[in-house]
Short mmCIF file of C-alpha atoms in Angstrom, two decimals:
data_model
loop_
_atom_site.label_atom_id
_atom_site.label_comp_id
_atom_site.label_asym_id
_atom_site.label_seq_id
_atom_site.Cartn_x
_atom_site.Cartn_y
_atom_site.Cartn_z
CA MET A 278 42.27 -37.06 -35.91
CA PRO A 279 42.70 -36.87 -32.14
CA PRO A 280 39.50 -37.56 -30.18
CA SER A 281 39.45 -34.07 -28.74
CA ALA A 282 39.32 -32.49 -32.21
CA GLY A 283 36.21 -34.51 -33.11
CA ARG A 284 34.50 -33.33 -29.97
CA THR A 285 35.29 -29.71 -30.82
CA ILE A 286 33.80 -29.98 -34.31
CA ALA A 287 30.64 -31.68 -32.96
CA GLY A 288 30.36 -29.01 -30.28
CA ASN A 289 30.60 -26.21 -32.86
CA GLN A 290 27.88 -27.84 -34.98
CA THR A 291 25.57 -28.13 -31.96
CA GLY A 292 26.35 -24.52 -31.05
CA SER A 293 25.51 -23.16 -34.50
CA ALA A 294 22.28 -25.22 -34.60
CA SER A 295 21.11 -23.80 -31.28
CA ALA A 296 22.11 -20.31 -32.42
CA ARG A 297 19.97 -20.80 -35.55
CA LEU A 298 17.02 -21.70 -33.30
CA LEU A 299 17.70 -18.95 -30.78
CA ILE A 300 17.51 -16.06 -33.24
CA PRO A 301 13.95 -16.74 -34.51
CA LEU A 302 12.85 -17.58 -30.96
CA CYS A 303 14.11 -14.22 -29.71
CA GLY A 304 12.36 -12.56 -32.66
CA VAL A 305 9.04 -14.23 -31.76
CA LEU A 306 9.44 -13.24 -28.10
CA LEU A 307 10.18 -9.65 -29.08
CA VAL A 308 7.08 -9.52 -31.30
CA ILE A 309 4.91 -10.93 -28.48
CA ALA A 310 6.39 -8.42 -26.02
CA GLY A 311 5.76 -5.61 -28.52
CA VAL A 312 2.13 -6.62 -29.10
CA LEU A 313 1.49 -6.92 -25.35
CA THR A 314 3.11 -3.53 -24.67
CA TYR A 315 1.09 -1.92 -27.46
CA ARG A 316 -2.16 -3.46 -26.16
CA TRP A 317 -1.38 -2.34 -22.62
CA TRP A 318 -0.37 1.18 -23.71
CA THR A 319 -3.51 1.74 -25.75
CA GLY A 320 -5.81 -0.22 -23.40
CA GLU A 321 -8.48 1.27 -21.16
CA GLU A 322 -6.62 0.26 -18.01
CA HIS A 323 -3.68 2.43 -18.98
CA VAL A 324 -6.04 5.33 -19.74
CA ILE A 325 -7.66 4.99 -16.30
CA ARG A 326 -4.29 4.83 -14.56
CA GLY A 327 -3.29 8.02 -16.39
CA ARG A 328 -6.53 9.71 -15.30
CA LEU A 329 -5.83 8.75 -11.69
CA GLU A 330 -2.30 10.14 -11.85
CA SER A 331 -3.46 13.49 -13.21
CA LEU A 332 -6.32 13.56 -10.70
CA ALA A 333 -3.82 13.09 -7.86
CA THR A 334 -1.75 15.99 -9.20
CA LEU A 335 -4.84 18.21 -9.39
CA LEU A 336 -5.93 17.29 -5.88
CA SER A 337 -2.50 18.05 -4.42
CA PRO A 338 -2.47 21.59 -3.10
CA ALA A 339 1.35 21.96 -3.38
CA GLY A 340 2.24 25.50 -4.45
CA ASP A 341 -1.38 26.44 -4.98
CA SER A 342 -2.46 30.07 -5.23
CA GLY A 343 -5.96 31.53 -5.17
CA PHE A 344 -6.15 31.79 -8.94
CA SER A 345 -4.85 28.29 -9.57
CA THR A 346 -7.40 26.92 -7.09
CA ILE A 347 -10.20 28.19 -9.34
CA SER A 348 -8.54 26.68 -12.39
CA ARG A 349 -7.92 23.42 -10.51
CA ILE A 350 -11.58 23.12 -9.50
CA GLY A 351 -12.60 23.72 -13.11
CA GLN A 352 -10.34 20.91 -14.29
CA LEU A 353 -11.52 18.57 -11.54
CA ARG A 354 -15.08 18.86 -12.92
CA GLY A 355 -14.01 16.74 -15.89
CA TYR A 356 -13.00 13.85 -13.64
CA PHE A 357 -16.32 13.25 -11.91
CA ALA A 358 -19.79 12.26 -13.10
CA PRO A 359 -22.50 14.85 -12.27
CA ASP A 360 -24.19 12.32 -9.95
CA VAL A 361 -20.99 11.09 -8.29
CA ARG A 362 -21.52 9.43 -4.92
CA VAL A 363 -18.69 9.74 -2.39
CA GLN A 364 -18.68 7.77 0.84
CA LEU A 365 -15.87 8.60 3.25
CA GLY A 366 -16.38 6.95 6.61
CA GLY A 367 -19.86 7.92 7.74
CA ASP A 368 -20.11 10.98 5.47
CA GLU A 369 -21.76 10.88 2.08
CA ILE A 370 -21.70 13.37 -0.78
CA ILE A 371 -24.06 12.78 -3.67
CA SER A 372 -23.26 15.26 -6.40
CA ARG A 373 -20.27 16.66 -8.25
CA ASP A 374 -21.14 20.24 -7.33
CA ALA A 375 -21.26 19.41 -3.63
CA LEU A 376 -17.96 17.55 -3.89
CA LEU A 377 -16.19 20.37 -5.72
CA ALA A 378 -17.58 22.93 -3.28
CA LEU A 379 -16.06 20.87 -0.48
CA VAL A 380 -12.69 20.61 -2.26
CA SER A 381 -12.59 24.35 -2.92
CA ARG A 382 -13.29 25.09 0.75
CA TRP A 383 -10.63 22.68 1.97
CA GLN A 384 -7.84 24.48 3.80
CA PRO A 385 -4.83 22.17 3.91
CA PRO A 386 -2.72 22.51 7.08
CA THR A 387 0.33 23.11 4.88
CA LYS A 388 0.93 23.83 1.18
CA ASN A 389 3.49 21.04 1.05
CA LEU A 390 0.93 18.25 0.88
CA LYS A 391 0.98 15.80 -2.00
CA ILE A 392 -1.69 13.24 -2.85
CA GLU A 393 -0.71 9.99 -4.56
CA PHE A 394 -2.64 6.90 -5.51
CA VAL A 395 -0.56 3.80 -4.89
CA ASP A 396 -1.15 0.06 -5.23
CA VAL A 397 -3.71 0.75 -7.94
CA SER A 398 -5.50 -2.27 -9.35
CA VAL A 399 -7.91 -1.68 -12.24
CA THR A 400 -10.62 -4.00 -13.57
CA VAL A 401 -12.38 -2.93 -16.76
CA GLU A 402 -15.77 -4.32 -17.84
CA ASP A 403 -17.32 -2.80 -20.97
CA ASP A 404 -18.33 0.76 -20.02
CA THR A 405 -17.52 0.54 -16.33
CA ALA A 406 -14.31 0.02 -14.40
CA LEU A 407 -13.30 -0.51 -10.79
CA ALA A 408 -10.08 0.79 -9.29
CA SER A 409 -8.97 -0.27 -5.83
CA LEU A 410 -6.13 1.82 -4.42
CA THR A 411 -4.52 3.47 -1.45
CA ALA A 412 -4.67 7.26 -1.35
CA LYS A 413 -1.50 8.51 0.30
CA LEU A 414 -1.17 12.04 1.66
CA SER A 415 2.48 13.01 2.10
CA ASN A 416 4.21 16.03 3.50
CA THR A 417 6.78 17.12 0.93
CA ASP A 418 9.00 19.35 3.02
CA ALA A 419 12.03 20.36 0.95
CA ALA A 420 14.22 20.43 4.06
CA ALA A 421 13.44 16.77 4.88
CA ALA A 422 15.34 13.98 3.17
CA GLU A 423 12.19 12.00 2.44
CA ASP A 424 8.47 12.66 2.26
CA THR A 425 6.56 11.73 5.39
CA ILE A 426 3.13 10.15 5.20
CA ALA A 427 0.50 12.34 6.83
CA ASP A 428 -2.38 9.94 6.20
CA ALA A 429 -3.37 7.02 4.01
CA ARG A 430 -6.76 5.51 3.23
CA GLU A 431 -7.75 2.69 0.97
CA GLY A 432 -10.78 2.83 -1.23
CA VAL A 433 -12.61 1.70 -4.32
CA LEU A 434 -13.44 4.03 -7.22
CA THR A 435 -16.02 3.19 -9.87
CA PHE A 436 -15.56 4.67 -13.31
CA ARG A 437 -17.99 4.95 -16.20
CA LYS A 438 -17.67 6.32 -19.69
CA LEU A 439 -19.29 9.68 -20.28
CA ASP A 440 -18.89 11.25 -23.73
CA GLY A 441 -15.93 8.99 -24.41
CA GLU A 442 -14.09 9.93 -21.20
CA TRP A 443 -13.70 7.82 -18.07
CA VAL A 444 -15.26 9.69 -15.14
CA ILE A 445 -15.59 8.68 -11.51
CA SER A 446 -19.14 7.74 -10.60
CA SER A 447 -18.52 6.57 -7.04
CA VAL A 448 -15.85 6.70 -4.36
CA GLU A 449 -16.01 4.46 -1.34
CA SER A 450 -13.40 4.41 1.41
CA THR A 451 -12.59 1.10 3.07
CA ASP A 452 -11.61 0.75 6.72
CA THR A 453 -8.45 -1.34 6.83
CA LEU A 454 -8.95 -1.77 10.55
CA GLN A 455 -12.64 -2.07 11.37
CA ARG A 456 -14.23 -1.22 14.67
CA MET B 145 38.57 0.87 -13.90
CA ARG B 146 40.89 -1.51 -12.11
CA ILE B 147 39.89 -0.02 -8.77
CA LEU B 148 36.21 -0.57 -9.58
CA PHE B 149 36.44 -4.11 -10.94
CA GLY B 150 39.50 -5.47 -9.09
CA SER B 151 42.00 -7.93 -10.55
CA ASN B 152 39.25 -10.30 -11.76
CA PRO B 153 36.44 -8.28 -13.36
CA ARG B 154 34.41 -11.39 -14.26
CA ALA B 155 34.35 -12.56 -10.65
CA THR B 156 33.44 -9.04 -9.47
CA ILE B 157 30.54 -8.83 -11.92
CA ALA B 158 29.35 -12.34 -10.96
CA ARG B 159 29.50 -11.44 -7.27
CA SER B 160 27.64 -8.16 -7.84
CA LEU B 161 24.91 -9.87 -9.87
CA THR B 162 24.55 -12.55 -7.18
CA ILE B 163 24.20 -9.92 -4.46
CA ILE B 164 21.59 -8.03 -6.51
CA ALA B 165 19.65 -11.24 -7.25
CA VAL B 166 19.71 -12.41 -3.62
CA SER B 167 18.67 -8.95 -2.36
CA ALA B 168 15.79 -8.82 -4.85
CA ILE B 169 14.57 -12.27 -3.83
CA VAL B 170 14.85 -11.52 -0.10
CA LEU B 171 13.07 -8.16 -0.40
CA ARG B 172 10.33 -9.62 -2.62
CA PHE B 173 9.61 -12.88 -0.82
CA VAL B 174 11.08 -12.73 2.70
CA LEU B 175 11.38 -9.23 4.15
CA LEU B 176 9.29 -6.12 3.63
CA PRO B 177 11.19 -2.94 4.58
CA VAL B 178 9.07 -0.68 6.78
CA ARG B 179 9.65 2.91 7.84
CA LEU B 180 7.49 3.64 10.86
CA GLU B 181 5.74 6.99 10.76
CA GLY B 182 3.60 8.51 13.45
CA ILE B 183 3.34 8.09 17.17
CA SER B 184 0.78 5.29 17.54
CA MET B 185 3.42 2.69 18.50
CA LEU B 186 5.24 4.80 21.10
CA PRO B 187 7.18 4.03 23.24
CA THR B 188 8.03 0.71 21.53
CA TYR B 189 8.82 2.29 18.16
CA GLU B 190 9.80 5.88 17.53
CA ASP B 191 8.64 7.94 14.56
CA GLY B 192 10.99 7.39 11.60
CA GLU B 193 12.43 4.04 12.71
CA ILE B 194 13.33 1.48 10.06
CA ASN B 195 12.31 -2.14 10.47
CA PHE B 196 11.44 -5.21 8.40
CA ALA B 197 8.33 -7.37 8.32
CA ASN B 198 9.16 -11.06 8.08
CA ARG B 199 6.76 -12.48 5.49
CA LEU B 200 7.65 -16.06 6.41
CA ALA B 201 6.83 -15.66 10.12
CA TYR B 202 3.32 -17.04 9.70
CA LYS B 203 3.88 -19.59 6.97
CA PHE B 204 3.92 -22.45 9.42
CA LYS B 205 2.32 -20.97 12.53
CA THR B 206 -0.51 -18.60 13.35
CA PRO B 207 -0.10 -15.08 14.75
CA VAL B 208 -0.13 -14.86 18.53
CA ARG B 209 -1.10 -12.16 21.00
CA GLY B 210 1.64 -9.60 21.50
CA ASP B 211 3.13 -9.91 18.01
CA VAL B 212 3.79 -6.61 16.24
CA VAL B 213 2.73 -7.02 12.62
CA ALA B 214 2.48 -5.11 9.34
CA ILE B 215 -1.03 -4.92 7.89
CA ARG B 216 -1.45 -4.11 4.23
CA MET B 217 -3.92 -1.62 2.79
CA ALA B 218 -4.79 -1.94 -0.93
CA GLY B 219 -1.22 -3.18 -1.40
CA GLU B 220 2.04 -3.14 0.48
CA SER B 221 3.29 0.35 -0.38
CA VAL B 222 1.65 1.65 2.77
CA VAL B 223 1.14 -0.62 5.78
CA TYR B 224 -0.08 -0.24 9.33
CA VAL B 225 2.19 -1.44 12.12
CA LYS B 226 0.14 -2.61 15.12
CA ARG B 227 0.19 -5.11 17.95
CA ILE B 228 -2.15 -8.10 18.03
CA ILE B 229 -4.24 -8.10 21.19
CA GLY B 230 -7.27 -10.16 20.16
CA LEU B 231 -7.38 -13.59 18.51
CA PRO B 232 -10.14 -15.27 16.46
CA HIS B 233 -13.41 -15.98 18.33
CA GLU B 234 -12.38 -13.86 21.32
CA GLU B 235 -14.46 -11.01 22.70
CA VAL B 236 -12.52 -7.74 22.88
CA ARG B 237 -13.62 -4.77 24.92
CA ILE B 238 -11.92 -1.63 26.18
CA ARG B 239 -13.18 -0.19 29.46
CA MET B 240 -11.59 2.90 30.97
CA GLY B 241 -8.38 2.21 29.06
CA THR B 242 -8.11 -1.44 30.10
CA VAL B 243 -8.41 -4.10 27.40
CA LEU B 244 -10.67 -6.99 28.37
CA ILE B 245 -10.35 -10.29 26.51
CA ASN B 246 -13.36 -12.53 27.15
CA GLY B 247 -14.08 -10.34 30.16
CA LYS B 248 -10.61 -10.67 31.72
CA PRO B 249 -8.15 -7.72 31.89
CA LEU B 250 -5.20 -8.06 29.54
CA VAL B 251 -1.75 -7.41 30.96
CA GLU B 252 0.09 -5.16 28.49
CA PRO B 253 3.65 -4.45 29.63
CA THR B 254 4.39 -2.54 26.41
CA VAL B 255 1.72 0.09 27.13
CA ARG B 256 3.06 2.80 29.38
CA TYR B 257 0.72 5.69 28.85
CA ARG B 258 -3.01 5.37 28.66
CA ILE B 259 -6.10 7.51 28.85
CA PRO B 260 -9.54 6.03 29.54
CA TRP B 261 -10.57 4.68 26.13
CA ASN B 262 -13.89 2.88 25.90
CA MET B 263 -15.03 0.48 23.20
CA ALA B 264 -18.12 -1.71 23.18
CA PRO B 265 -17.54 -5.51 23.20
CA MET B 266 -16.73 -7.00 19.81
CA THR B 267 -16.51 -10.72 19.03
CA LEU B 268 -13.89 -11.62 16.44
CA ARG B 269 -14.81 -14.01 13.67
CA THR B 270 -12.74 -16.88 12.32
CA ASP B 271 -9.48 -15.55 10.88
CA GLU B 272 -9.98 -12.11 12.43
CA TYR B 273 -7.45 -10.41 14.71
CA PHE B 274 -7.77 -7.28 16.81
CA LEU B 275 -4.89 -4.84 16.40
CA VAL B 276 -3.95 -1.68 18.24
CA GLY B 277 -0.92 0.54 18.79
CA ASP B 278 0.97 0.78 22.07
CA ASN B 279 0.40 4.51 22.50
CA ARG B 280 -2.91 4.78 24.36
CA SER B 281 -2.27 8.34 25.47
CA MET B 282 -3.60 9.55 22.11
CA ASP B 283 -7.18 10.54 21.55
CA MET B 284 -9.00 7.36 20.54
CA MET B 285 -10.40 9.06 17.43
CA ASN B 286 -6.88 9.80 16.16
CA HIS B 287 -5.61 6.27 16.68
CA ASP B 288 -6.34 3.73 13.94
CA PHE B 289 -7.14 0.40 15.50
CA GLY B 290 -9.61 -2.43 15.06
CA ARG B 291 -10.03 -5.86 13.54
CA ALA B 292 -8.49 -7.16 10.35
CA MET B 293 -8.57 -10.43 8.48
CA ARG B 294 -5.57 -12.78 8.64
CA GLY B 295 -4.99 -12.23 4.90
CA ARG B 296 -4.11 -8.59 5.55
CA ILE B 297 -1.22 -9.46 7.86
CA VAL B 298 1.94 -9.19 5.76
CA GLY B 299 4.36 -10.38 8.41
CA LYS B 300 5.82 -9.97 11.86
CA LEU B 301 8.26 -7.18 12.60
CA LEU B 302 11.81 -8.47 13.03
CA TYR B 303 12.81 -6.48 16.11
#
């Protein structure tokens, strides 16, 4: 047998041995990935992130009419604790009713405004959770190629469970640049 | 298909994957793309300009006065772009539109328009920098400026 033929046979044996190892290893990795994805999907952090996304949609006045404003305010009630405390700069609001009254009175400069929460980081501890994020207010003009940022503020939201639902119990804005 | 992949499809795919990998690494670890919005950095930067923040600029040296930097908020999706005018342990004050550092007027060739802003003296702590935009013709209340910790500085703008 020429020396090269021996090398080929040995190489094939090594190849099939590593292939035999690779298949169960991939299987184990897939199972781990599946378990982690399932835990993340059903975890409280995912629920809170979902609540924040729908809250941002509700807060965005894009295409809002008078009737939908009333409906929007009604839905927003479910996102805040009755004793919610909101601190924005030097202003403080200390009840859900006062906060919703303020939101309903808000006259956005344009209907094309969109609110998004970006860079969200959630920490869950038993029945409370903290979410640090940047609230981004963009102008979504259809004529423009891209949305332009009208304003952005960072803040920390505290959540607590109320009747099985995560509600916001405090909102505190943070000054990125402090004077 | 031949037009898309050329005469050696394997080499084309390898080149494409390399370009994608290198771009991903550069954009994740070296450069942060920034689109400037607003007028606070006029006339140095116009609204809508594209730039990059060099994340490696301060790996081996500290930020210096005059550098234009990106400052992160909760993350890096939205950043402020401002100029450093005050360094750690310095006293910063603005009197009638003139910036005073430790009581001495700061020469700012990049500031062309200014209205008489006033800010009480503020002493910066260790690792704190004072940042402000170049456009001082804006109302002070509409211009975000102030001090920020070193850890918030993402990088220095490339150009």
